PDB file of C-alpha atoms and ligand atoms in Angstrom:
ATOM      1  CA  UNK Z   1       1.434  34.206  16.554  1.00 45.00           C
ATOM      2  CA  UNK Z   2       4.933  34.348  18.029  1.00 53.00           C
ATOM      3  CA  UNK Z   3       8.023  33.106  16.198  1.00 55.00           C
ATOM      4  CA  UNK Z   4       8.053  29.824  18.074  1.00 54.00           C
ATOM      5  CA  UNK Z   5       4.425  29.062  17.185  1.00 49.00           C
ATOM      6  CA  UNK Z   6       5.144  30.094  13.582  1.00 48.00           C
ATOM      7  CA  UNK Z   7       8.066  27.665  13.482  1.00 48.00           C
ATOM      8  CA  UNK Z   8       5.958  24.917  15.038  1.00 51.00           C
ATOM      9  CA  UNK Z   9       3.120  25.604  12.638  1.00 56.00           C
ATOM     10  CA  UNK Z  10       5.357  25.605   9.550  1.00 67.00           C
ATOM     11  CA  UNK Z  11       7.553  22.615  10.306  1.00 92.00           C
ATOM     12  CA  UNK Z  12       6.083  19.284   9.241  1.00 96.00           C
ATOM     13  CA  UNK Z  13       6.477  16.773  12.113  1.00 97.00           C
ATOM     14  CA  UNK Z  14       7.542  13.236  11.192  1.00 98.00           C
ATOM     15  CA  UNK Z  15       7.538  10.143  13.427  1.00 98.00           C
ATOM     16  CA  UNK Z  16       9.576   7.114  12.376  1.00 98.00           C
ATOM     17  CA  UNK Z  17       8.424   3.650  13.490  1.00 98.00           C
ATOM     18  CA  UNK Z  18      11.118   0.939  13.282  1.00 98.00           C
ATOM     19  CA  UNK Z  19      12.066  -2.341  14.960  1.00 97.00           C
ATOM     20  CA  UNK Z  20      15.542  -3.129  13.735  1.00 96.00           C
ATOM     21  CA  UNK Z  21      18.957  -1.831  12.801  1.00 96.00           C
ATOM     22  CA  UNK Z  22      17.677   1.509  11.601  1.00 97.00           C
ATOM     23  CA  UNK Z  23      19.816   2.272   8.534  1.00 97.00           C
ATOM     24  CA  UNK Z  24      16.760   3.812   6.850  1.00 98.00           C
ATOM     25  CA  UNK Z  25      15.984   5.748  10.039  1.00 98.00           C
ATOM     26  CA  UNK Z  26      19.520   7.158  10.173  1.00 98.00           C
ATOM     27  CA  UNK Z  27      19.356   7.979   6.471  1.00 98.00           C
ATOM     28  CA  UNK Z  28      16.069   9.878   6.856  1.00 98.00           C
ATOM     29  CA  UNK Z  29      17.373  11.774   9.905  1.00 98.00           C
ATOM     30  CA  UNK Z  30      20.493  12.766   7.942  1.00 98.00           C
ATOM     31  CA  UNK Z  31      18.397  13.894   4.977  1.00 98.00           C
ATOM     32  CA  UNK Z  32      16.160  16.196   7.034  1.00 98.00           C
ATOM     33  CA  UNK Z  33      18.844  17.342   9.492  1.00 97.00           C
ATOM     34  CA  UNK Z  34      18.896  20.940   8.247  1.00 95.00           C
ATOM     35  CA  UNK Z  35      15.511  20.998   6.535  1.00 96.00           C
ATOM     36  CA  UNK Z  36      13.433  24.163   7.103  1.00 94.00           C
ATOM     37  CA  UNK Z  37      10.304  22.208   6.118  1.00 94.00           C
ATOM     38  CA  UNK Z  38      10.305  19.008   8.160  1.00 96.00           C
ATOM     39  CA  UNK Z  39      11.647  17.588  11.391  1.00 96.00           C
ATOM     40  CA  UNK Z  40      11.955  14.046  12.749  1.00 98.00           C
ATOM     41  CA  UNK Z  41      10.449  14.653  16.191  1.00 98.00           C
ATOM     42  CA  UNK Z  42       9.767  11.110  17.427  1.00 98.00           C
ATOM     43  CA  UNK Z  43      11.096   7.589  16.999  1.00 98.00           C
ATOM     44  CA  UNK Z  44       8.852   4.673  17.955  1.00 98.00           C
ATOM     45  CA  UNK Z  45      10.050   1.089  18.383  1.00 98.00           C
ATOM     46  CA  UNK Z  46       8.590  -2.109  19.775  1.00 98.00           C
ATOM     47  CA  UNK Z  47      12.083  -3.446  20.429  1.00 97.00           C
ATOM     48  CA  UNK Z  48      13.857  -1.931  23.473  1.00 97.00           C
ATOM     49  CA  UNK Z  49      17.229  -3.261  22.293  1.00 97.00           C
ATOM     50  CA  UNK Z  50      16.857  -2.130  18.663  1.00 98.00           C
ATOM     51  CA  UNK Z  51      19.568  -0.238  16.845  1.00 98.00           C
ATOM     52  CA  UNK Z  52      16.971   2.383  15.991  1.00 98.00           C
ATOM     53  CA  UNK Z  53      16.608   3.372  19.662  1.00 98.00           C
ATOM     54  CA  UNK Z  54      20.391   3.772  19.921  1.00 98.00           C
ATOM     55  CA  UNK Z  55      20.098   6.144  16.973  1.00 98.00           C
ATOM     56  CA  UNK Z  56      17.322   8.120  18.707  1.00 98.00           C
ATOM     57  CA  UNK Z  57      19.504   8.544  21.809  1.00 98.00           C
ATOM     58  CA  UNK Z  58      22.580   9.485  19.757  1.00 98.00           C
ATOM     59  CA  UNK Z  59      20.558  11.989  17.724  1.00 98.00           C
ATOM     60  CA  UNK Z  60      18.802  13.332  20.816  1.00 98.00           C
ATOM     61  CA  UNK Z  61      15.364  12.626  19.284  1.00 98.00           C
ATOM     62  CA  UNK Z  62      12.433  11.740  21.571  1.00 98.00           C
ATOM     63  CA  UNK Z  63      11.533   8.080  21.457  1.00 98.00           C
ATOM     64  CA  UNK Z  64       9.007   5.668  22.859  1.00 98.00           C
ATOM     65  CA  UNK Z  65       9.026   1.903  23.219  1.00 98.00           C
ATOM     66  CA  UNK Z  66       5.601   0.433  22.485  1.00 98.00           C
ATOM     67  CA  UNK Z  67       3.898  -2.047  24.749  1.00 98.00           C
ATOM     68  CA  UNK Z  68       1.722  -4.439  22.744  1.00 98.00           C
ATOM     69  CA  UNK Z  69      -1.519  -4.204  24.790  1.00 98.00           C
ATOM     70  CA  UNK Z  70      -1.545  -0.384  24.808  1.00 98.00           C
ATOM     71  CA  UNK Z  71      -0.495  -0.199  21.141  1.00 98.00           C
ATOM     72  CA  UNK Z  72      -3.517  -2.230  20.067  1.00 98.00           C
ATOM     73  CA  UNK Z  73      -5.835  -0.424  22.492  1.00 98.00           C
ATOM     74  CA  UNK Z  74      -5.088   3.235  21.816  1.00 98.00           C
ATOM     75  CA  UNK Z  75      -2.240   3.217  19.253  1.00 98.00           C
ATOM     76  CA  UNK Z  76      -0.368   5.768  21.392  1.00 98.00           C
ATOM     77  CA  UNK Z  77      -2.663   8.300  19.717  1.00 98.00           C
ATOM     78  CA  UNK Z  78      -2.394  10.824  22.573  1.00 98.00           C
ATOM     79  CA  UNK Z  79       1.396  10.708  22.409  1.00 98.00           C
ATOM     80  CA  UNK Z  80       1.372  11.183  18.635  1.00 98.00           C
ATOM     81  CA  UNK Z  81      -1.009  14.153  18.967  1.00 97.00           C
ATOM     82  CA  UNK Z  82       1.236  15.630  21.676  1.00 97.00           C
ATOM     83  CA  UNK Z  83       4.112  15.599  19.175  1.00 97.00           C
ATOM     84  CA  UNK Z  84       1.788  17.067  16.498  1.00 97.00           C
ATOM     85  CA  UNK Z  85       2.751  14.247  14.109  1.00 97.00           C
ATOM     86  CA  UNK Z  86       1.834  14.986  10.472  1.00 97.00           C
ATOM     87  CA  UNK Z  87       3.333  11.848   8.910  1.00 98.00           C
ATOM     88  CA  UNK Z  88       4.206   8.404  10.254  1.00 98.00           C
ATOM     89  CA  UNK Z  89       7.090   6.762   8.360  1.00 98.00           C
ATOM     90  CA  UNK Z  90       7.451   3.007   8.854  1.00 98.00           C
ATOM     91  CA  UNK Z  91      11.034   1.865   8.319  1.00 98.00           C
ATOM     92  CA  UNK Z  92      11.024  -1.806   9.220  1.00 96.00           C
ATOM     93  CA  UNK Z  93       8.335  -1.788  11.933  1.00 96.00           C
ATOM     94  CA  UNK Z  94       7.259  -5.371  12.548  1.00 94.00           C
ATOM     95  CA  UNK Z  95       3.892  -4.883  14.269  1.00 96.00           C
ATOM     96  CA  UNK Z  96       0.713  -4.502  12.211  1.00 95.00           C
ATOM     97  CA  UNK Z  97      -0.632  -0.939  12.509  1.00 97.00           C
ATOM     98  CA  UNK Z  98      -3.932  -0.927  14.494  1.00 97.00           C
ATOM     99  CA  UNK Z  99      -7.068   0.503  12.902  1.00 96.00           C
ATOM    100  CA  UNK Z 100      -7.164   3.331  15.485  1.00 97.00           C
ATOM    101  CA  UNK Z 101      -4.026   4.669  13.789  1.00 98.00           C
ATOM    102  CA  UNK Z 102      -4.950   3.882  10.167  1.00 97.00           C
ATOM    103  CA  UNK Z 103      -8.280   5.714  10.785  1.00 97.00           C
ATOM    104  CA  UNK Z 104      -6.750   8.737  12.569  1.00 98.00           C
ATOM    105  CA  UNK Z 105      -3.796   8.951  10.185  1.00 97.00           C
ATOM    106  CA  UNK Z 106      -5.523   7.981   6.951  1.00 96.00           C
ATOM    107  CA  UNK Z 107      -3.085   8.514   4.057  1.00 96.00           C
ATOM    108  CA  UNK Z 108      -0.547   9.755   6.606  1.00 97.00           C
ATOM    109  CA  UNK Z 109       1.239   6.461   7.292  1.00 98.00           C
ATOM    110  CA  UNK Z 110       3.720   5.189   4.707  1.00 98.00           C
ATOM    111  CA  UNK Z 111       5.867   2.075   4.534  1.00 98.00           C
ATOM    112  CA  UNK Z 112       8.798   0.793   2.525  1.00 98.00           C
ATOM    113  CA  UNK Z 113       8.831  -2.822   1.405  1.00 97.00           C
ATOM    114  CA  UNK Z 114      11.899  -4.588  -0.055  1.00 98.00           C
ATOM    115  CA  UNK Z 115      10.040  -6.061  -3.047  1.00 98.00           C
ATOM    116  CA  UNK Z 116       7.711  -5.113  -5.906  1.00 98.00           C
ATOM    117  CA  UNK Z 117       4.319  -5.440  -4.169  1.00 97.00           C
ATOM    118  CA  UNK Z 118       1.996  -7.224  -4.464  1.00 96.00           C
ATOM    119  CA  UNK Z 119       4.755  -9.801  -5.079  1.00 97.00           C
ATOM    120  CA  UNK Z 120       6.507 -11.081  -1.952  1.00 97.00           C
ATOM    121  CA  UNK Z 121       4.242  -9.193   0.440  1.00 95.00           C
ATOM    122  CA  UNK Z 122       1.934 -10.012   3.312  1.00 91.00           C
ATOM    123  CA  UNK Z 123       2.283 -11.309   6.871  1.00 88.00           C
ATOM    124  CA  UNK Z 124       5.709 -12.702   7.663  1.00 90.00           C
ATOM    125  CA  UNK Z 125       7.289 -11.295   4.521  1.00 94.00           C
ATOM    126  CA  UNK Z 126       9.917  -8.926   5.869  1.00 93.00           C
ATOM    127  CA  UNK Z 127      13.676  -8.458   5.835  1.00 93.00           C
ATOM    128  CA  UNK Z 128      15.673 -11.519   4.834  1.00 96.00           C
ATOM    129  CA  UNK Z 129      12.554 -13.649   4.325  1.00 97.00           C
ATOM    130  CA  UNK Z 130      11.771 -11.470   1.324  1.00 98.00           C
ATOM    131  CA  UNK Z 131      15.292 -11.586  -0.140  1.00 98.00           C
ATOM    132  CA  UNK Z 132      15.445 -15.387   0.350  1.00 98.00           C
ATOM    133  CA  UNK Z 133      12.053 -15.839  -1.386  1.00 98.00           C
ATOM    134  CA  UNK Z 134      13.141 -13.711  -4.348  1.00 98.00           C
ATOM    135  CA  UNK Z 135      16.358 -15.757  -4.765  1.00 98.00           C
ATOM    136  CA  UNK Z 136      14.563 -19.092  -4.283  1.00 97.00           C
ATOM    137  CA  UNK Z 137      12.030 -18.039  -6.928  1.00 98.00           C
ATOM    138  CA  UNK Z 138      14.921 -17.288  -9.327  1.00 97.00           C
ATOM    139  CA  UNK Z 139      13.467 -13.853 -10.040  1.00 98.00           C
ATOM    140  CA  UNK Z 140      15.466 -11.826 -12.578  1.00 98.00           C
ATOM    141  CA  UNK Z 141      14.376  -8.539 -11.038  1.00 98.00           C
ATOM    142  CA  UNK Z 142      13.227  -7.170  -7.709  1.00 98.00           C
ATOM    143  CA  UNK Z 143      12.987  -3.686  -6.237  1.00 98.00           C
ATOM    144  CA  UNK Z 144      11.320  -1.559  -3.563  1.00 98.00           C
ATOM    145  CA  UNK Z 145       7.788  -0.335  -2.952  1.00 98.00           C
ATOM    146  CA  UNK Z 146       6.770   2.728  -0.962  1.00 98.00           C
ATOM    147  CA  UNK Z 147       3.062   2.653  -0.162  1.00 98.00           C
ATOM    148  CA  UNK Z 148       0.348   3.972   2.139  1.00 98.00           C
ATOM    149  CA  UNK Z 149      -0.678   1.771   5.032  1.00 97.00           C
ATOM    150  CA  UNK Z 150      -4.249   0.574   5.402  1.00 91.00           C
ATOM    151  CA  UNK Z 151      -5.882  -2.197   7.441  1.00 88.00           C
ATOM    152  CA  UNK Z 152      -4.354  -5.002   5.365  1.00 87.00           C
ATOM    153  CA  UNK Z 153      -0.614  -5.964   5.391  1.00 83.00           C
ATOM    154  CA  UNK Z 154       1.365  -4.471   2.483  1.00 85.00           C
ATOM    155  CA  UNK Z 155      -1.870  -3.537   0.704  1.00 88.00           C
ATOM    156  CA  UNK Z 156      -2.237   0.271   0.708  1.00 94.00           C
ATOM    157  CA  UNK Z 157      -2.020   2.502  -2.383  1.00 97.00           C
ATOM    158  CA  UNK Z 158       1.405   2.364  -3.990  1.00 98.00           C
ATOM    159  CA  UNK Z 159       3.277   5.691  -4.062  1.00 98.00           C
ATOM    160  CA  UNK Z 160       6.558   4.632  -5.695  1.00 98.00           C
ATOM    161  CA  UNK Z 161       8.326   1.548  -7.052  1.00 98.00           C
ATOM    162  CA  UNK Z 162      11.735   1.079  -8.627  1.00 98.00           C
ATOM    163  CA  UNK Z 163      13.333  -2.108  -9.928  1.00 98.00           C
ATOM    164  CA  UNK Z 164      16.794  -3.637  -9.729  1.00 98.00           C
ATOM    165  CA  UNK Z 165      18.257  -6.599 -11.588  1.00 98.00           C
ATOM    166  CA  UNK Z 166      18.691  -9.891  -9.751  1.00 98.00           C
ATOM    167  CA  UNK Z 167      21.752 -11.675 -11.123  1.00 98.00           C
ATOM    168  CA  UNK Z 168      22.215 -15.454 -11.041  1.00 97.00           C
ATOM    169  CA  UNK Z 169      25.179 -14.878  -8.749  1.00 98.00           C
ATOM    170  CA  UNK Z 170      23.079 -12.896  -6.264  1.00 98.00           C
ATOM    171  CA  UNK Z 171      22.469 -14.261  -2.776  1.00 98.00           C
ATOM    172  CA  UNK Z 172      19.987 -12.955  -0.197  1.00 98.00           C
ATOM    173  CA  UNK Z 173      22.889 -10.959   1.244  1.00 98.00           C
ATOM    174  CA  UNK Z 174      24.006  -9.323  -2.004  1.00 98.00           C
ATOM    175  CA  UNK Z 175      20.386  -8.640  -2.942  1.00 98.00           C
ATOM    176  CA  UNK Z 176      19.781  -7.075   0.462  1.00 98.00           C
ATOM    177  CA  UNK Z 177      22.649  -4.659  -0.204  1.00 98.00           C
ATOM    178  CA  UNK Z 178      21.162  -3.667  -3.588  1.00 98.00           C
ATOM    179  CA  UNK Z 179      17.740  -3.154  -2.008  1.00 98.00           C
ATOM    180  CA  UNK Z 180      19.075  -1.118   0.915  1.00 98.00           C
ATOM    181  CA  UNK Z 181      20.915   1.135  -1.543  1.00 98.00           C
ATOM    182  CA  UNK Z 182      17.646   1.801  -3.403  1.00 98.00           C
ATOM    183  CA  UNK Z 183      15.822   2.440  -0.122  1.00 98.00           C
ATOM    184  CA  UNK Z 184      18.412   4.929   1.083  1.00 98.00           C
ATOM    185  CA  UNK Z 185      18.423   6.702  -2.264  1.00 98.00           C
ATOM    186  CA  UNK Z 186      14.658   7.053  -2.674  1.00 98.00           C
ATOM    187  CA  UNK Z 187      12.781   6.977   0.664  1.00 98.00           C
ATOM    188  CA  UNK Z 188      13.805  10.490   1.828  1.00 98.00           C
ATOM    189  CA  UNK Z 189      13.025  11.948  -1.604  1.00 98.00           C
ATOM    190  CA  UNK Z 190       9.551  10.381  -1.649  1.00 98.00           C
ATOM    191  CA  UNK Z 191       8.935  11.633   1.901  1.00 98.00           C
ATOM    192  CA  UNK Z 192       9.845  15.138   0.662  1.00 97.00           C
ATOM    193  CA  UNK Z 193       7.074  14.913  -1.943  1.00 96.00           C
ATOM    194  CA  UNK Z 194       4.524  14.221   0.809  1.00 96.00           C
ATOM    195  CA  UNK Z 195       5.446  17.214   2.960  1.00 94.00           C
ATOM    196  CA  UNK Z 196       2.628  19.726   2.925  1.00 75.00           C
ATOM    197  CA  UNK Z 197       3.538  23.151   4.186  1.00 61.00           C
TER     198      UNK Z 197
HETATM  199  C1  GRF S 201      14.187  -2.357   5.124  1.00 81.46           C
HETATM  200  O1  GRF S 201      14.855  -3.255   4.264  1.00 81.46           O
HETATM  201  C2  GRF S 201      12.758  -2.165   4.684  1.00 81.46           C
HETATM  202  O2  GRF S 201      12.528  -2.538   3.341  1.00 81.46           O
HETATM  203  C3  GRF S 201      11.991  -3.075   5.575  1.00 81.46           C
HETATM  204  O3  GRF S 201      12.694  -3.110   6.804  1.00 81.46           O
HETATM  205  C4  GRF S 201      14.062  -2.910   6.528  1.00 81.46           C
HETATM  206  C5  GRF S 201      14.606  -1.951   7.555  1.00 81.46           C
HETATM  207  O4  GRF S 201      15.995  -1.920   7.431  1.00 81.46           O
HETATM  208  N1  GRF S 201      10.636  -2.609   5.735  1.00 81.46           N
HETATM  209  P1  GRF S 201      16.818  -0.892   8.366  1.00 81.46           P
HETATM  210  O5  GRF S 201      16.539  -1.270   9.789  1.00 81.46           O
HETATM  211  O6  GRF S 201      16.332   0.486   8.040  1.00 81.46           O
HETATM  212  O7  GRF S 201      18.264  -1.104   7.966  1.00 81.46           O
END
């Protein structure tokens, strides 16, 4: 096995799926930039004008923009196999993952949710909708959940949760900042724990 194959074999290939700004995507790229163990090799987005695709171009990482019909027919499985993807990291990806992917990447797709699942989860509960619901409900705490993806929205086995206080003075905006800080602090570390050499 030549050096190149050895490198390919050793390095754990990660694909990030995202639809929005991409602060988590940038944070994960930064974390693994010089990692000998893992490499972000592909960025997938359903939104051609997303910030996350700008990040892919800036970081010179391969990317693909999903087309709904194909995504729900074949899940871009051939493309993911071509990149030898070992782990799919969802970082604000708004489309439900099709069963062709949950079956072929069982326990290899993870997601981060800006609340303490099962609270404030399910279809339509993403981004600011979650923060608004937490504030409206006058919750005194919230947090983040990192979990495996299965066939049901925000339902897979929980890997990690951490809480933060919600103050009376908090708004959806200030809460969002607290949540993003927790996400940036913990998501890369949890991904590290899932890397199998
Ligand atoms: C994060 O808040 C995450 O909890 C949710 O989508 C958001 C993505 O934010 N799943 P960003 O695009 O990474 O800034």
